[in-house]
Amino acid sequence: MARWFETVTDLADERQRAVARGRRYGVIETVDGRLRRIVFRPWPSLAGPFDLPWGQLMHRAVVGNRCWLYFNQPRGLEQFLSLKFVMSSRQTTLATFRGALAVLDEIAHIKRTEAIVCDAANWRISDRLLTRWGWQSHKPQRWHRNYIKRFQA
C-alpha cells in the first residue's frame, strides 16, 4: 500500500526514481542551489487566491537560500506536468531557483512526459528569460501568460 506522503532525496537511486515515476503531486525543495527533498503528496496543488498572501508571508519569514516548486501530473493528461506555484525565501538565488527547475525537468524525464506547462503570473519573469530557458508561449489569453516546455520523445 502506498503511503500518503513519500520523500525522495536522490533521483539517481532507482528505488527513489520508481517513487517519482508513480506519484502525481509533489513539492520540490532546493536549498543553496541543491535538491534537499521532493515530498510527494496524495492531492494536487491548487494555485488560488490564498497562495499569493501565503507565498508573500513565507518569502518574508523564511531565512536562507530556499525555493519550493509545486507540481502536478493531472489525471487524464499523464503526458504533461503542470508547474503550479513557486515559493522562495528573500535570500533565494537564481541558482537555487534554476536547481528546482532542473529537478522538475528530471522528474519529467523519469515520467517520460511530453511537456511541462505553467501560467507565468509574475510579470517580473520576462518572456525573453522564459524563451532562453526553453519555454514557449502557449495558448495566449488576456490575463494569463501560459507557457510550455516540450521534450523530445
XYZ file of N, CA and C in Angstrom:
459
model
N 0.842 -1.185 0.000
C 0.000 0.000 0.000
C 0.884 1.244 0.000
N 0.608 2.168 -0.883
C 1.403 3.397 -0.984
C 1.123 4.314 0.206
N 2.150 5.003 0.627
C 1.994 5.975 1.712
C 1.352 7.245 1.168
N 0.718 8.008 2.047
C 0.126 9.273 1.625
C 1.219 10.248 1.221
N 2.271 10.319 2.030
C 3.394 11.210 1.751
C 4.650 10.363 1.619
N 5.451 10.653 0.619
C 6.742 9.987 0.457
C 7.774 11.052 0.129
N 8.971 10.863 0.666
C 10.048 11.822 0.445
C 11.172 11.168 -0.336
N 11.650 11.887 -1.339
C 12.757 11.447 -2.185
C 13.869 12.479 -2.053
N 15.103 11.998 -1.908
C 16.239 12.917 -1.777
C 17.304 12.711 -2.844
N 17.207 11.612 -3.603
C 18.241 11.301 -4.596
C 17.599 10.632 -5.810
N 17.470 11.377 -6.895
C 16.846 10.821 -8.097
C 17.764 9.889 -8.868
N 19.014 9.752 -8.446
C 19.922 8.786 -9.070
C 19.649 7.372 -8.561
N 19.032 7.252 -7.387
C 18.701 5.956 -6.798
C 17.463 5.382 -7.496
N 17.560 4.146 -7.974
C 16.481 3.553 -8.771
C 15.180 3.404 -7.983
N 15.241 3.091 -6.707
C 14.020 2.980 -5.892
C 13.307 4.323 -5.791
N 14.108 5.367 -5.579
C 13.511 6.693 -5.459
C 12.988 7.189 -6.809
N 13.638 6.786 -7.897
C 13.128 7.108 -9.236
C 11.771 6.434 -9.459
N 11.619 5.213 -8.954
C 10.347 4.499 -9.088
C 9.237 5.221 -8.324
N 9.574 5.757 -7.150
C 8.595 6.546 -6.391
C 8.187 7.762 -7.212
N 9.167 8.473 -7.766
C 8.886 9.667 -8.572
C 8.046 9.314 -9.800
N 8.318 8.172 -10.388
C 7.587 7.747 -11.585
C 6.115 7.487 -11.263
N 5.846 6.988 -10.064
C 4.488 6.577 -9.724
C 3.628 7.609 -9.030
N 4.188 8.717 -8.608
C 3.408 9.713 -7.866
C 3.080 10.915 -8.744
N 1.921 11.515 -8.530
C 1.430 12.592 -9.392
C 1.669 13.997 -8.858
N 1.708 14.165 -7.558
C 1.704 15.507 -6.982
C 2.879 15.659 -6.032
N 3.600 16.781 -6.144
C 4.755 16.927 -5.280
C 5.237 18.352 -5.119
N 6.171 18.481 -4.178
C 6.837 19.751 -3.888
C 8.334 19.496 -3.921
N 9.034 20.235 -4.770
C 10.492 20.156 -4.850
C 11.048 21.248 -3.952
N 11.947 20.884 -3.043
C 12.592 21.872 -2.179
C 14.084 21.885 -2.482
N 14.587 23.066 -2.833
C 16.022 23.232 -3.056
C 16.561 24.224 -2.037
N 17.794 23.959 -1.594
C 18.479 24.822 -0.636
C 19.891 25.051 -1.158
N 20.297 26.294 -1.211
C 21.643 26.654 -1.681
C 21.966 26.023 -3.034
N 20.991 26.021 -3.931
C 21.207 25.535 -5.286
C 21.142 24.033 -5.471
N 20.864 23.283 -4.404
C 20.868 21.812 -4.485
C 19.545 21.249 -3.984
N 19.205 20.074 -4.502
C 17.991 19.392 -4.066
C 18.101 19.011 -2.600
N 17.120 19.409 -1.818
C 17.042 18.951 -0.426
C 16.125 17.741 -0.350
N 14.936 17.879 -0.975
C 13.994 16.759 -0.970
C 12.843 17.052 -1.929
N 12.163 15.988 -2.288
C 10.900 16.083 -3.019
C 9.876 15.372 -2.148
N 8.842 16.073 -1.769
C 7.776 15.478 -0.962
C 6.598 15.211 -1.893
N 6.255 13.937 -2.056
C 5.107 13.562 -2.877
C 3.885 13.497 -1.982
N 2.772 14.034 -2.482
C 1.550 14.189 -1.698
C 0.394 13.468 -2.376
N -0.683 13.204 -1.636
C -1.813 12.488 -2.232
C -2.797 13.390 -2.982
N -2.620 14.701 -2.924
C -3.555 15.612 -3.577
C -2.792 16.660 -4.383
N -3.464 17.268 -5.367
C -2.784 18.256 -6.212
C -2.632 19.602 -5.517
N -1.704 20.387 -6.020
C -1.550 21.776 -5.584
C -2.521 22.604 -6.397
N -3.336 23.361 -5.722
C -4.302 24.215 -6.399
C -3.859 25.658 -6.216
N -3.328 26.253 -7.250
C -2.908 27.651 -7.168
C -4.165 28.505 -7.187
N -4.391 29.223 -6.092
C -5.596 30.023 -5.982
C -5.332 31.341 -5.288
N -6.383 32.040 -4.923
C -6.229 33.370 -4.335
C -5.528 33.376 -2.976
N -5.496 32.240 -2.283
C -4.851 32.206 -0.976
C -3.352 31.954 -1.070
N -2.886 31.484 -2.212
C -1.463 31.185 -2.368
C -0.599 32.434 -2.393
N -1.094 33.515 -2.980
C -0.295 34.733 -3.069
C 0.038 35.303 -1.688
N -0.946 35.514 -0.798
C -0.577 36.009 0.537
C 0.315 35.025 1.298
N 0.051 33.725 1.168
C 0.868 32.707 1.832
C 2.301 32.770 1.319
N 2.457 32.863 0.009
C 3.786 32.949 -0.596
C 4.528 34.203 -0.171
N 3.821 35.329 -0.094
C 4.456 36.577 0.338
C 4.884 36.496 1.798
N 4.047 35.896 2.638
C 4.396 35.725 4.048
C 5.629 34.842 4.191
N 5.650 33.721 3.484
C 6.804 32.820 3.540
C 8.058 33.503 3.007
N 7.906 34.295 1.948
C 9.045 34.990 1.350
C 9.715 35.903 2.377
N 8.900 36.562 3.192
C 9.449 37.464 4.212
C 9.947 36.721 5.447
N 9.281 35.626 5.817
C 9.554 34.977 7.096
C 10.686 33.952 7.053
N 10.831 33.236 5.945
C 11.811 32.150 5.874
C 13.202 32.723 5.635
N 14.155 32.217 6.395
C 15.543 32.670 6.276
C 16.322 31.650 5.452
N 17.244 32.125 4.645
C 18.114 31.231 3.884
C 17.823 31.264 2.398
N 18.579 30.476 1.687
C 18.524 30.399 0.230
C 17.683 29.176 -0.134
N 16.341 29.328 -0.139
C 15.425 28.196 -0.291
C 14.374 28.471 -1.358
N 13.950 27.404 -2.009
C 12.909 27.509 -3.031
C 12.043 26.254 -2.986
N 10.732 26.441 -3.103
C 9.777 25.338 -3.171
C 9.020 25.451 -4.486
N 8.963 24.368 -5.227
C 8.291 24.338 -6.526
C 7.209 23.261 -6.463
N 5.957 23.653 -6.650
C 4.812 22.743 -6.569
C 4.430 22.298 -7.978
N 4.264 20.991 -8.168
C 3.905 20.485 -9.491
C 2.845 19.399 -9.379
N 2.111 19.221 -10.481
C 1.068 18.200 -10.584
C 1.227 17.448 -11.894
N 0.747 16.217 -11.907
C 0.569 15.467 -13.148
C -0.927 15.170 -13.225
N -1.671 15.985 -13.993
C -3.135 15.872 -13.989
C -3.625 14.503 -14.451
N -4.677 14.021 -13.805
C -5.288 12.752 -14.211
C -5.909 12.926 -15.594
N -5.691 11.939 -16.440
C -6.194 12.012 -17.803
C -5.251 12.724 -18.757
N -4.246 13.402 -18.212
C -3.242 14.093 -19.028
C -1.854 13.679 -18.543
N -1.616 12.390 -18.510
C -0.374 11.853 -17.961
C 0.862 12.290 -18.733
N 0.686 12.774 -19.961
C 1.830 13.180 -20.761
C 2.330 14.580 -20.398
N 1.679 15.241 -19.436
C 2.076 16.590 -19.041
C 2.347 16.681 -17.547
N 3.253 17.581 -17.185
C 3.401 18.043 -15.810
C 2.973 19.500 -15.793
N 2.410 19.920 -14.691
C 1.974 21.299 -14.536
C 2.756 21.935 -13.390
N 3.483 22.988 -13.688
C 4.180 23.776 -12.666
C 3.147 24.743 -12.107
N 2.713 24.516 -10.867
C 1.587 25.257 -10.313
C 1.977 26.511 -9.543
N 3.062 26.433 -8.768
C 3.354 27.534 -7.848
C 4.810 27.443 -7.435
N 5.463 28.579 -7.307
C 6.839 28.626 -6.811
C 6.870 29.586 -5.634
N 7.500 29.156 -4.556
C 7.646 29.977 -3.362
C 9.126 30.033 -3.013
N 9.598 31.206 -2.622
C 11.020 31.347 -2.302
C 11.199 32.217 -1.073
N 12.372 32.091 -0.456
C 12.726 32.984 0.644
C 13.334 34.253 0.053
N 13.518 35.242 0.880
C 14.059 36.524 0.420
C 15.482 36.387 -0.110
N 16.267 35.471 0.429
C 17.665 35.307 0.018
C 17.849 34.295 -1.120
N 16.778 33.823 -1.718
C 16.899 32.820 -2.775
C 17.661 33.381 -3.966
N 18.625 32.599 -4.446
C 19.412 32.996 -5.611
C 18.808 32.384 -6.875
N 19.235 32.918 -7.996
C 18.799 32.371 -9.274
C 19.248 30.919 -9.415
N 20.425 30.593 -8.896
C 20.937 29.218 -8.977
C 20.025 28.241 -8.227
N 19.484 28.657 -7.104
C 18.585 27.785 -6.339
C 17.276 27.574 -7.088
N 16.745 28.634 -7.671
C 15.531 28.516 -8.476
C 15.780 27.637 -9.698
N 16.908 27.841 -10.372
C 17.260 27.021 -11.537
C 17.450 25.555 -11.140
N 17.988 25.328 -9.934
C 18.137 23.957 -9.445
C 16.792 23.263 -9.305
N 15.789 23.983 -8.801
C 14.442 23.414 -8.675
C 13.863 23.097 -10.052
N 14.081 23.987 -11.016
C 13.600 23.729 -12.379
C 14.302 22.526 -13.003
N 15.597 22.372 -12.722
C 16.345 21.219 -13.248
C 15.802 19.912 -12.668
N 15.435 19.922 -11.389
C 14.843 18.725 -10.772
C 13.490 18.423 -11.421
N 12.693 19.462 -11.686
C 11.413 19.249 -12.365
C 11.631 18.655 -13.759
N 12.638 19.137 -14.473
C 12.970 18.558 -15.783
C 13.343 17.083 -15.648
N 14.096 16.747 -14.603
C 14.496 15.349 -14.385
C 13.276 14.475 -14.067
N 12.345 15.002 -13.283
C 11.113 14.260 -12.989
C 10.323 14.040 -14.279
N 10.260 15.058 -15.126
C 9.580 14.914 -16.423
C 10.257 13.829 -17.261
N 11.583 13.778 -17.219
C 12.332 12.747 -17.949
C 12.025 11.351 -17.382
N 12.022 11.228 -16.062
C 11.729 9.943 -15.410
C 10.325 9.463 -15.775
N 9.362 10.380 -15.787
C 7.973 10.032 -16.090
C 7.707 9.919 -17.593
N 8.704 10.281 -18.394
C 8.577 10.278 -19.860
C 7.423 11.164 -20.330
N 7.300 12.336 -19.728
C 6.257 13.269 -20.135
C 6.680 14.022 -21.391
N 5.695 14.517 -22.099
C 5.953 15.263 -23.327
C 6.284 16.719 -23.056
N 5.724 17.275 -21.968
C 5.913 18.710 -21.741
C 5.566 19.091 -20.305
N 6.040 20.274 -19.930
C 5.657 20.924 -18.673
C 4.929 22.199 -19.066
N 3.816 22.480 -18.410
C 3.067 23.706 -18.683
C 3.010 24.560 -17.425
N 2.903 25.886 -17.623
C 2.763 26.794 -16.480
C 2.067 28.075 -16.915
N 1.537 28.783 -15.934
C 0.973 30.114 -16.126
C 1.904 31.063 -15.383
N 2.725 31.804 -16.120
C 3.716 32.704 -15.509
C 3.013 33.974 -15.045
N 2.483 33.948 -13.828
C 1.694 35.060 -13.311
C 2.556 36.230 -12.841
N 3.806 35.980 -12.493
C 4.693 37.041 -12.011
C 5.280 37.774 -13.217
N 4.938 39.038 -13.366
C 5.385 39.813 -14.526
C 6.870 40.136 -14.480
N 7.524 39.897 -13.352
C 8.980 40.109 -13.286
C 9.748 38.996 -13.995
N 9.075 37.915 -14.306
C 9.679 36.843 -15.105
C 9.401 37.187 -16.562
N 10.426 37.594 -17.269
C 10.226 38.108 -18.625
C 10.013 36.990 -19.641
N 9.327 37.347 -20.713
C 9.124 36.413 -21.822
C 10.470 35.998 -22.409
N 11.388 36.934 -22.472
C 12.716 36.663 -23.024
C 13.460 35.616 -22.196
N 13.383 35.741 -20.866
C 14.041 34.770 -19.989
C 13.432 33.380 -20.166
N 12.113 33.309 -20.195
C 11.454 32.016 -20.375
C 11.844 31.386 -21.708
N 11.926 32.191 -22.749
C 12.353 31.677 -24.058
C 13.781 31.153 -23.986
N 14.646 31.882 -23.314
C 16.045 31.457 -23.169
C 16.140 30.125 -22.439
N 15.239 29.869 -21.504
C 15.261 28.631 -20.728
C 14.475 27.497 -21.386
N 14.011 27.689 -22.612
C 13.363 26.609 -23.346
C 11.845 26.593 -23.304
N 11.221 27.624 -22.758
C 9.767 27.695 -22.684
C 9.237 28.451 -23.898
N 8.059 28.066 -24.371
C 7.408 28.730 -25.498
C 6.037 29.216 -25.057
N 5.629 30.365 -25.598
C 4.285 30.868 -25.333
C 3.276 29.851 -25.857
N 2.209 29.637 -25.093
C 1.250 28.581 -25.423
C -0.155 29.059 -25.081
N -1.044 29.034 -26.047
C -2.449 29.402 -25.852
C -2.595 30.751 -25.147
N -2.190 31.841 -25.781
C -2.282 33.164 -25.149
C -3.720 33.505 -24.746
N -3.834 34.106 -23.568
C -5.118 34.575 -23.063
C -4.928 35.992 -22.542
N -6.021 36.671 -22.327
C -5.942 38.077 -21.943
C -5.201 38.293 -20.625
N -5.499 37.547 -19.592
C -4.919 37.789 -18.269
C -3.947 36.698 -17.845
N -3.556 35.830 -18.741
C -2.651 34.730 -18.397
C -1.514 34.647 -19.402
N -0.333 34.306 -18.898
C 0.823 34.053 -19.761
C 1.135 32.563 -19.651
N 0.522 31.787 -20.502
C 0.710 30.337 -20.489
C 1.947 29.968 -21.291
N 2.759 29.090 -20.704
C 3.992 28.642 -21.353
C 4.067 27.130 -21.318
N 4.812 26.589 -22.270
C 5.023 25.149 -22.355
C 6.496 24.890 -22.642
N 7.025 23.861 -22.009
C 8.389 23.407 -22.280
C 8.273 21.976 -22.777
N 8.553 21.790 -24.056
C 8.394 20.478 -24.687
C 9.690 19.680 -24.609
N 9.542 18.347 -24.552
C 10.689 17.444 -24.524
C 10.651 16.542 -25.745
N 11.810 16.099 -26.173
C 11.894 15.187 -27.316
C 11.421 13.803 -26.892
N 10.680 13.160 -27.760
C 10.145 11.824 -27.446
C 11.208 10.766 -27.537
